Coordinates of C-alpha atoms in Angstrom, one line a residue:
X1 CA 20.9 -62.4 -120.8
X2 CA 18.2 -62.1 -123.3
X3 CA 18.1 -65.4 -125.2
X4 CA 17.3 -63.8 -128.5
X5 CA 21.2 -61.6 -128.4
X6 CA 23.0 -64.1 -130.6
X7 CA 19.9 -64.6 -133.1
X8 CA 21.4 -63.8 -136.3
X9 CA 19.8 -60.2 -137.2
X10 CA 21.2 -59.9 -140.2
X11 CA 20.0 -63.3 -141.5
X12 CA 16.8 -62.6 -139.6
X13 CA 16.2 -59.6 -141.7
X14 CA 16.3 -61.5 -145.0
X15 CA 13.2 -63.9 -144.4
X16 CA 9.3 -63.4 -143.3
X17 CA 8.0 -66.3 -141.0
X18 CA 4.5 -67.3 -142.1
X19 CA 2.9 -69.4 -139.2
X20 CA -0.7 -71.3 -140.3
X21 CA -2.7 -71.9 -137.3
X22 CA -6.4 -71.8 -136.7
X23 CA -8.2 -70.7 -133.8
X24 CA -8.9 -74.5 -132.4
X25 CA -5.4 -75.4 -132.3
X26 CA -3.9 -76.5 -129.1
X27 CA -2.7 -74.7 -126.5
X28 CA 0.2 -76.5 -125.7
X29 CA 1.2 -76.3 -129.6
X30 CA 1.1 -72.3 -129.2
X31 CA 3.4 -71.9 -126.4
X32 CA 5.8 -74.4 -127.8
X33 CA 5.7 -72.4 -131.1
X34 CA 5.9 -68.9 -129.3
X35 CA 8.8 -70.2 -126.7
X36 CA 10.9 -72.2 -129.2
X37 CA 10.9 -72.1 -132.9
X38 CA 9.7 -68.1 -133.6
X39 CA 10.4 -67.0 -130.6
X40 CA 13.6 -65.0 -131.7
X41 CA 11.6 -64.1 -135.0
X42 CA 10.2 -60.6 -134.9
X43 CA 8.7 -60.2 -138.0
X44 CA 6.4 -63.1 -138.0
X45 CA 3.0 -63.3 -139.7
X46 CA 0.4 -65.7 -138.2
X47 CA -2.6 -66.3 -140.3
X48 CA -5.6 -68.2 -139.2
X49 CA -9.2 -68.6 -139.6
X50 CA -10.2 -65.8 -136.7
X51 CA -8.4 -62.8 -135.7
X52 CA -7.1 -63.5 -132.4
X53 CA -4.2 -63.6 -130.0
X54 CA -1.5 -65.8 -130.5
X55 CA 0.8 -65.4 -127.3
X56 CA 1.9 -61.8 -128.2
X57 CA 1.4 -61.9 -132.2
X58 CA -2.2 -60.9 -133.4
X59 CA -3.6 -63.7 -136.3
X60 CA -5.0 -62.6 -139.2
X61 CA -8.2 -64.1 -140.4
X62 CA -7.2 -64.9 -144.1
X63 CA -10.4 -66.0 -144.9
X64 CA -12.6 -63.1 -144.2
X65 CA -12.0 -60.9 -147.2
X66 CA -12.5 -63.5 -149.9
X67 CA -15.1 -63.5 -149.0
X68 CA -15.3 -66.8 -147.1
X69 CA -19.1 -66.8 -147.5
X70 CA -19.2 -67.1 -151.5
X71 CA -15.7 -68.2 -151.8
X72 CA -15.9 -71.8 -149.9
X73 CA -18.3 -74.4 -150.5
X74 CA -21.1 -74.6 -148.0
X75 CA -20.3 -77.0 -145.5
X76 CA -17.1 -75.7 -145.3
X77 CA -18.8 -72.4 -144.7
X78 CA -20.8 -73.7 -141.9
X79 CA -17.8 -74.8 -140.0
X80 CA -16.0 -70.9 -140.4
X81 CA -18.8 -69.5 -139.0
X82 CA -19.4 -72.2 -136.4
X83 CA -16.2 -71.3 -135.2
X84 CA -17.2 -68.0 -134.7
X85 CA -20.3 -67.6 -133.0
X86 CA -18.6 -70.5 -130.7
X87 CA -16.1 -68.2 -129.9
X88 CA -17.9 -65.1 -129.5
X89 CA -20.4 -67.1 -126.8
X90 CA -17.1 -68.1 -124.6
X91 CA -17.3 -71.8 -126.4
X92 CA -13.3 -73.4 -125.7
X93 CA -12.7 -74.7 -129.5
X94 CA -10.5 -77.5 -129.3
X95 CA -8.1 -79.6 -131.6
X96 CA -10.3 -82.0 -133.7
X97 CA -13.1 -79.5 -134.2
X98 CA -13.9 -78.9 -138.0
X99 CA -12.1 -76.3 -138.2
X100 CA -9.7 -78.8 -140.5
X101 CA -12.3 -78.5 -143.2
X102 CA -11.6 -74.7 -143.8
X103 CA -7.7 -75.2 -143.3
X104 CA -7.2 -75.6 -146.8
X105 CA -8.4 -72.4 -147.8
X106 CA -5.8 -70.5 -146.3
X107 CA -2.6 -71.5 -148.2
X108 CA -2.7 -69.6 -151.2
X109 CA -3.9 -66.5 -149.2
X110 CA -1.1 -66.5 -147.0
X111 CA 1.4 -66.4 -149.7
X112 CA -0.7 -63.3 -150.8
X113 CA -0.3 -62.0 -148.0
X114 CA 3.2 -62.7 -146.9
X115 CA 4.2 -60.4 -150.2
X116 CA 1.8 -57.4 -149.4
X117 CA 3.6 -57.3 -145.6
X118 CA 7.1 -57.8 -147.0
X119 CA 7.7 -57.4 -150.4
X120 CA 11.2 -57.2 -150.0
X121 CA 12.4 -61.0 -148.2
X122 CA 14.4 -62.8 -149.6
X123 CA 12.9 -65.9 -148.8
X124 CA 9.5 -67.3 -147.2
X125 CA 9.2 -69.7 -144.8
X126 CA 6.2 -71.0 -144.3
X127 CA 5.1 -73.1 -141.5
X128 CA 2.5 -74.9 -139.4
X129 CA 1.7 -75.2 -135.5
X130 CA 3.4 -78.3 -135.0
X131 CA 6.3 -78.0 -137.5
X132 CA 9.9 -77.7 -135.9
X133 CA 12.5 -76.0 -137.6
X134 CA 16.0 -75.4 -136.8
X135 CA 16.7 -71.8 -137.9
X136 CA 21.0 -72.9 -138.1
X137 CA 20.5 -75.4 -140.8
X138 CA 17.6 -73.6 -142.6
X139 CA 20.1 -70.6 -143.0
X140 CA 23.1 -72.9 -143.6
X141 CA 21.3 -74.8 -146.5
X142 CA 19.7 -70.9 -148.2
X143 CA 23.1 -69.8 -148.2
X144 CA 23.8 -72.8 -150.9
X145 CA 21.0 -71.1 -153.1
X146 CA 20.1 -67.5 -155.1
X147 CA 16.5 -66.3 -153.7
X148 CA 16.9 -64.3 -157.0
X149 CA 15.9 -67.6 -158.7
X150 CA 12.5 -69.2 -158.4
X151 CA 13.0 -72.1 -155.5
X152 CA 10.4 -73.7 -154.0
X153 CA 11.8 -76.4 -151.3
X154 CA 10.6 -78.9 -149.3
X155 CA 9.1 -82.6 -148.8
X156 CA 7.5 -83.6 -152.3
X157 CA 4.3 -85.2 -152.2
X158 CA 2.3 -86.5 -155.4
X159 CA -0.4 -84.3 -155.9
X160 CA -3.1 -83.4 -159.2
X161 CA -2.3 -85.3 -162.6
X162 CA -2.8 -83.1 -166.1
X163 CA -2.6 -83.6 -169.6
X164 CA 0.0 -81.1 -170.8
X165 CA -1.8 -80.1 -173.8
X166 CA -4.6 -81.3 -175.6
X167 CA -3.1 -84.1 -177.7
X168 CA -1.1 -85.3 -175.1
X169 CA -2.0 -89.3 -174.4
X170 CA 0.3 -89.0 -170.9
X171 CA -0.9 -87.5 -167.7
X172 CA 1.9 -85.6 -166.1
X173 CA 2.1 -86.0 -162.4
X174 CA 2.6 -82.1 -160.2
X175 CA 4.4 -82.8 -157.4
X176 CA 4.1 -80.0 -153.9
X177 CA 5.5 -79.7 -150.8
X178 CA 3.5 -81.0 -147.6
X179 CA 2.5 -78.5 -145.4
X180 CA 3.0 -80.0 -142.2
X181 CA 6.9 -80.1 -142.1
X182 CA 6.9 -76.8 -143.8
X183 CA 7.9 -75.4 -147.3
X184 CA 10.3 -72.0 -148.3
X185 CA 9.6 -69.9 -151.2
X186 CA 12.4 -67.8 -153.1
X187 CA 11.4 -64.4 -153.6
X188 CA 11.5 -64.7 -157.2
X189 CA 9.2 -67.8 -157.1
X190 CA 6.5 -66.0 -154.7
X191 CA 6.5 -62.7 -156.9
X192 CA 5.5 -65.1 -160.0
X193 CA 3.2 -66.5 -158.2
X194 CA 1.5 -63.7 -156.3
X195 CA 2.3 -60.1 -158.7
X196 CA -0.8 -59.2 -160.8
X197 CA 0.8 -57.5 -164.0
X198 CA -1.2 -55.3 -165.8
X199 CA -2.5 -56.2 -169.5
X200 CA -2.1 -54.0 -172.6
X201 CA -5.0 -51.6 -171.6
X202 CA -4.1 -51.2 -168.1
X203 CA -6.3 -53.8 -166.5
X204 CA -5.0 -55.4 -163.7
X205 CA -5.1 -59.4 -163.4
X206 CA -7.2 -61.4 -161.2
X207 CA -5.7 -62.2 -157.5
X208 CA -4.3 -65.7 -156.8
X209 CA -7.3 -67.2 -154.6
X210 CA -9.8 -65.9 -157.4
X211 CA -7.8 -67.4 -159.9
X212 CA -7.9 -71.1 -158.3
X213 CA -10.9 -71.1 -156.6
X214 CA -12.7 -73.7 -158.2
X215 CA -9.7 -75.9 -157.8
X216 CA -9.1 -75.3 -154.0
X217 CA -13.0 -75.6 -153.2
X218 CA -12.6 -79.2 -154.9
X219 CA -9.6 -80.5 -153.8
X220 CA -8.9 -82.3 -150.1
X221 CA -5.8 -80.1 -149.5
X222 CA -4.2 -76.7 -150.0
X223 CA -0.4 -77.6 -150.1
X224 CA -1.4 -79.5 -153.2
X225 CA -3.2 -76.7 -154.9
X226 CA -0.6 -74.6 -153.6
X227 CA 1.7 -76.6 -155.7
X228 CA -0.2 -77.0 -158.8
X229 CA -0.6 -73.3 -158.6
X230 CA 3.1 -72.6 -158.9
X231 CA 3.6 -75.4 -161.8
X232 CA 0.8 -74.0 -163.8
X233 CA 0.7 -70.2 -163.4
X234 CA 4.7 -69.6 -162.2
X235 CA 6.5 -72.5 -164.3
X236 CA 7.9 -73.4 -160.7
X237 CA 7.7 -77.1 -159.8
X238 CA 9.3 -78.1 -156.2
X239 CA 12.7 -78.9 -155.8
X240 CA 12.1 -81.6 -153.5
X241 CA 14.7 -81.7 -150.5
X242 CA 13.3 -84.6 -148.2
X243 CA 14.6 -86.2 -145.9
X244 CA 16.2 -82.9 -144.5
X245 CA 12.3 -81.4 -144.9
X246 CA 10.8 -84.2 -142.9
X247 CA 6.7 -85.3 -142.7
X248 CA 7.4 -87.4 -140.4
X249 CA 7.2 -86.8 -136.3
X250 CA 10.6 -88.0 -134.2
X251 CA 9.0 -91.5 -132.9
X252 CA 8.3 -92.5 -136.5
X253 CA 11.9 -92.2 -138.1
X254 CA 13.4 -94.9 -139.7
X255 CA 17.1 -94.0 -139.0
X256 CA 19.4 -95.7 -141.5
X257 CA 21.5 -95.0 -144.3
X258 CA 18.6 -92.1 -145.5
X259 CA 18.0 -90.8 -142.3
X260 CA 21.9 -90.5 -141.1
X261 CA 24.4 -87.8 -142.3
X262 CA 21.6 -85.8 -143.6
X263 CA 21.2 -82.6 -141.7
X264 CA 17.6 -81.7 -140.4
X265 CA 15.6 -78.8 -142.1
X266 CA 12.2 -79.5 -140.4
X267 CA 10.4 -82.5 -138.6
X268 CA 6.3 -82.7 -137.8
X269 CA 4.8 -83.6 -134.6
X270 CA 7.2 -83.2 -132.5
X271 CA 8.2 -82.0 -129.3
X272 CA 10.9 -79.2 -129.8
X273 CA 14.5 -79.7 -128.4
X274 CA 17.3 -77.1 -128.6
X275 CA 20.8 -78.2 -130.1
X276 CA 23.9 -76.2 -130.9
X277 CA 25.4 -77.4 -134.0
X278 CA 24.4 -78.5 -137.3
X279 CA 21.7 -81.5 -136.1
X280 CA 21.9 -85.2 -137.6
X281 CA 19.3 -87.8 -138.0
X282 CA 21.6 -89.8 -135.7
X283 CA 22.0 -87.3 -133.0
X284 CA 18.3 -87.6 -132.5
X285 CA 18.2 -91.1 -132.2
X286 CA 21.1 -91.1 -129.5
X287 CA 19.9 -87.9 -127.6
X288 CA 16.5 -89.5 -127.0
X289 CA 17.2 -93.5 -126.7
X290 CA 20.5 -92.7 -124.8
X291 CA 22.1 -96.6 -124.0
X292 CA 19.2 -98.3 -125.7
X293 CA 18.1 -100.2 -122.4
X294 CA 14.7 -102.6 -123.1
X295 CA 11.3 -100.9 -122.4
X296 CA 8.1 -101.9 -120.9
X297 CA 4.9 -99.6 -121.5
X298 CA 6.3 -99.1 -125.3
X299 CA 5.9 -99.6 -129.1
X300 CA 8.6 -99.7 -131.2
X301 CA 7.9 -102.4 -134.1
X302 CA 4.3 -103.6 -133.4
X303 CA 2.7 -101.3 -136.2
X304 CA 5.7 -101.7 -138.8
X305 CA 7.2 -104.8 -137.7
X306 CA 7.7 -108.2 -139.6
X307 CA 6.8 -111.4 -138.5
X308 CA 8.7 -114.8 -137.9
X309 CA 6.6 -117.7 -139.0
X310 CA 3.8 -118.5 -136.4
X311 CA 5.2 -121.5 -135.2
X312 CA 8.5 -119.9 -134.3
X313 CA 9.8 -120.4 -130.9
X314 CA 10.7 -116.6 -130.7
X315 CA 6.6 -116.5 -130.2
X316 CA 7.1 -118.5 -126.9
X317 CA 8.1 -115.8 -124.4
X318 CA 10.2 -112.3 -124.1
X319 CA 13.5 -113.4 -123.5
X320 CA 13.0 -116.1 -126.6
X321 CA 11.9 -113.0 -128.5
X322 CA 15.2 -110.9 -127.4
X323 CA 17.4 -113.8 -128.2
X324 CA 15.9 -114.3 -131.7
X325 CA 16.2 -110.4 -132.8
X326 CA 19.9 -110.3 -131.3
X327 CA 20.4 -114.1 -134.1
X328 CA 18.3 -113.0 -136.7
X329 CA 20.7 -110.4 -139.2
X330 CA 17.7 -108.3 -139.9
X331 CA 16.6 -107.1 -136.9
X332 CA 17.2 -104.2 -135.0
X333 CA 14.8 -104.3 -132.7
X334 CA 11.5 -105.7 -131.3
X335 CA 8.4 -105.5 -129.3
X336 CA 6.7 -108.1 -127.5
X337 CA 2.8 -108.3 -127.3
X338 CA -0.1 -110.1 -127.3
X339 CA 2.2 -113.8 -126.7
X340 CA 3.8 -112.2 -129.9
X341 CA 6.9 -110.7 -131.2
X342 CA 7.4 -108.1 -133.7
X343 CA 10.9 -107.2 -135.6
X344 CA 11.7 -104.6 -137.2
X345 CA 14.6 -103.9 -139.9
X346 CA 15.3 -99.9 -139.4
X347 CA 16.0 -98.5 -136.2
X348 CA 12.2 -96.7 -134.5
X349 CA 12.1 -94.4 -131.7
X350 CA 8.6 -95.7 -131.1
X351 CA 6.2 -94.4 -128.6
X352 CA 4.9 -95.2 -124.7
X353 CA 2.2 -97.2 -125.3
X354 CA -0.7 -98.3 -122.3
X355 CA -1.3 -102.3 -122.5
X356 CA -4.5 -103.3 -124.1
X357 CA -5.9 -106.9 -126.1
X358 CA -7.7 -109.3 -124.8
X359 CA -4.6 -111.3 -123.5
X360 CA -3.3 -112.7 -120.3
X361 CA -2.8 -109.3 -118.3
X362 CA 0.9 -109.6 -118.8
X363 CA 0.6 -110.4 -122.2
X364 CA -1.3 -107.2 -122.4
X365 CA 1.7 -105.3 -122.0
X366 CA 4.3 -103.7 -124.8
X367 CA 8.0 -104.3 -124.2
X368 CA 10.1 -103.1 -126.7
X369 CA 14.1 -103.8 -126.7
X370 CA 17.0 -102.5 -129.5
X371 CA 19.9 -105.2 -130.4
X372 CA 23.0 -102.7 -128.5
X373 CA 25.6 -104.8 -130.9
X374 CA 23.8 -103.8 -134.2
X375 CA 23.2 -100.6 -133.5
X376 CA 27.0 -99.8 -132.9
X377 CA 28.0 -101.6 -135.3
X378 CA 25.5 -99.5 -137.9
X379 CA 27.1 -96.4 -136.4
X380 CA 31.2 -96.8 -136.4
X381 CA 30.6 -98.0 -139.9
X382 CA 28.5 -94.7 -140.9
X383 CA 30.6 -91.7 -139.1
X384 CA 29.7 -89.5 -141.6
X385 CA 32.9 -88.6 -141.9
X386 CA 32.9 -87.9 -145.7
X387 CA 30.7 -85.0 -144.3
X388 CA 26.8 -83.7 -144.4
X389 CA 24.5 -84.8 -146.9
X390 CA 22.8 -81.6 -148.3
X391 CA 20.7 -83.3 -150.9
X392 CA 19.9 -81.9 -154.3
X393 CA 15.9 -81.2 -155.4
X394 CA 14.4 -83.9 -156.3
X395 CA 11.1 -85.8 -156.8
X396 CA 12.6 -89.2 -157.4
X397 CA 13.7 -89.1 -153.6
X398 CA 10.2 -89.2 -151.9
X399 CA 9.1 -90.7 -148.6

């Protein structure tokens, strides 16, 4: 049976996927993209800094009319057409090659071009290689909201201050939505953005990219210019919906009472997993720790953790460390290391983690344990019964 038959059509019909990449990204990012999250998307546009295959979509370089060579600054330059002559001798580009210094250049082009494919979406969704996205909440949550009315959703970020006018003594901070766990434009709030009306004598206005070039040439990061471009030329400032549009990656989720009953829009870094229904913060934490049993080889507080006083005897050895999470009332879990131990007040996922220092080799290791009792405790007290947090825009909710 063809996996893509109960994909929503109708629904489908109503968005246009835009997928940032570049042609250094990882492999293994592209087939988890093209198997999982767009795979049941047909209409999808993938814009990168080369034209090239992305399993069986074709990217569009979104740099090369600009024209990248007067448009960017010229180091940035140097790196686009590094990229190319690499890849025209048969050089493997891989993650971590500069192509990052050239990524910003491609945001506001991609919402230019995302309007001259499709015109006619409802909404754009715009995401990056290693965002995940779960298409049943996404349409769930658009259903709530007119595409009719400019929108601009996802996890705020702080990004340029201004003055609002001339006289004004108080810089106004812009707020715009990080890239990496993706962001969705309304239709109404891409047309502002992107539509080059005509003046009084016929002359038709500048494009986007020309219009903010000297800001995205000096500036780290397109999302940011992205959203001081919507604030100053559209009058459309982000309606910030984090924690369901999530920058964080699935090891590094606090759950607790903001990470719980909300349902999940997107997450960043991480390894895609299918799921039926409407998914929870919690039901990742339970699908992936399953009974909670101690770990060796693995991180869970050392990074983020708090620290009894030295002299503690919770310092003295693993079990004394286990038995002093399970009595202190603050800690959910900890990790041994080093002759040390870590606690940690939210519940982490964590990470496998190789032992290193220069300790006794079994000090070397990590060994990381949850307190069971807490935990389901934390959980028959928060059933969400009361139902699913949708939250409201917002800039005042920020991670």
């Amino acid at each position: 049976m063809d996996e893509c038959f109960l994909f929503p059509k109708h629904l489908r019909e109503k968005v246009q996927v835009v997928l940032k990449t570049g042609v250094a990204d990882a492999g293994a990012r592209t087939n988890a993209m093209v198997n999982t999250i767009i795979k049941c998307i047909n209409n999808v546009l993938v814009i990168s800094d080369q034209y090239h295959k992305y399993g069986p979509h074709n990217a569009v370089d979104v740099l090369a009319d600009l024209p990248a060579m007067t448009y960017m600054r010229e180091e940035d330059y140097e790196a686009y057409e590094a990229q190319k002559n690499a890849t025209c001798d048969g050089v493997e580009l891989h993650q971590g090659h500069e192509g990052w210094k050239i990524d910003k250049y491609k945001f506001l082009p991609a919402v230019e071009r995302a309007i001259q494919l499709n015109r006619k979406a409802e909404w754009y969704i715009f995401l990056e290689s290693d965002t995940y996205l779960f298409w049943d909440n996404v349409y769930r949550m658009l259903d709530n909201y007119d595409s009719s009315v400019p929108h601009y959703f996802g996890s705020p970020s702080p990004g340029k201050k201004h003055r609002p006018d001339s006289k004004s003594e108080h810089e106004e901070q812009i707020w715009f939505a990080n890239g990496g766990c993706g962001f969705i434009l309304s239709t109404a709030a891409a047309h502002r953005l992107v539509d080059r009306p005509h003046n009084a004598v016929g002359v038709q206005g500048p494009r986007l990219t020309i219009e903010y070039e000297d800001d995205i040439r000096n500036d780290c990061c397109g999302d940011s210019i992205l959203g001081w471009a919507l604030h100053d030329k559209a009058g459309v400032d982000i309606s910030g919906l984090w924690p369901m549009f999530n920058p964080r990656g699935l090891e590094d989720v606090p759950f607790g009472k903001d990470y719980w009953c909300e349902p999940v829009i997107t997450l960043h870094k991480t390894d895609p997993h299918q799921h039926e229904r409407p998914l929870l913060y919690k039901d990742l934490l339970f699908s992936y720790l399953g009974n909670f049993s101690q770990r060796d080889d693995w991180d869970a507080a050392f990074d983020a953790g708090f620290q009894l006083d030295v002299n503690s005897t919770v310092h003295s050895s693993l079990d004394a460390c286990e038995a002093g999470c399970f009595a202190h009332h603050e800690c959910q879990q900890y990790t041994w290391h080093g002759a040390h131990c870590y606690y940690l007040r939210a519940l982490y996922i964590g990470r496998a983690k190789e032992p290193d220092g220069y300790h006794e080799e079994e000090d070397r290791k990590y060994v990381s344990g949850w307190d069971i009792n807490k935990i389901q405790t934390w959980s028959l007290q928060h059933t969400c019964e009361e139902g699913l947090h949708w939250v409201k825009p917002s800039v005042k909710r920020i991670y």
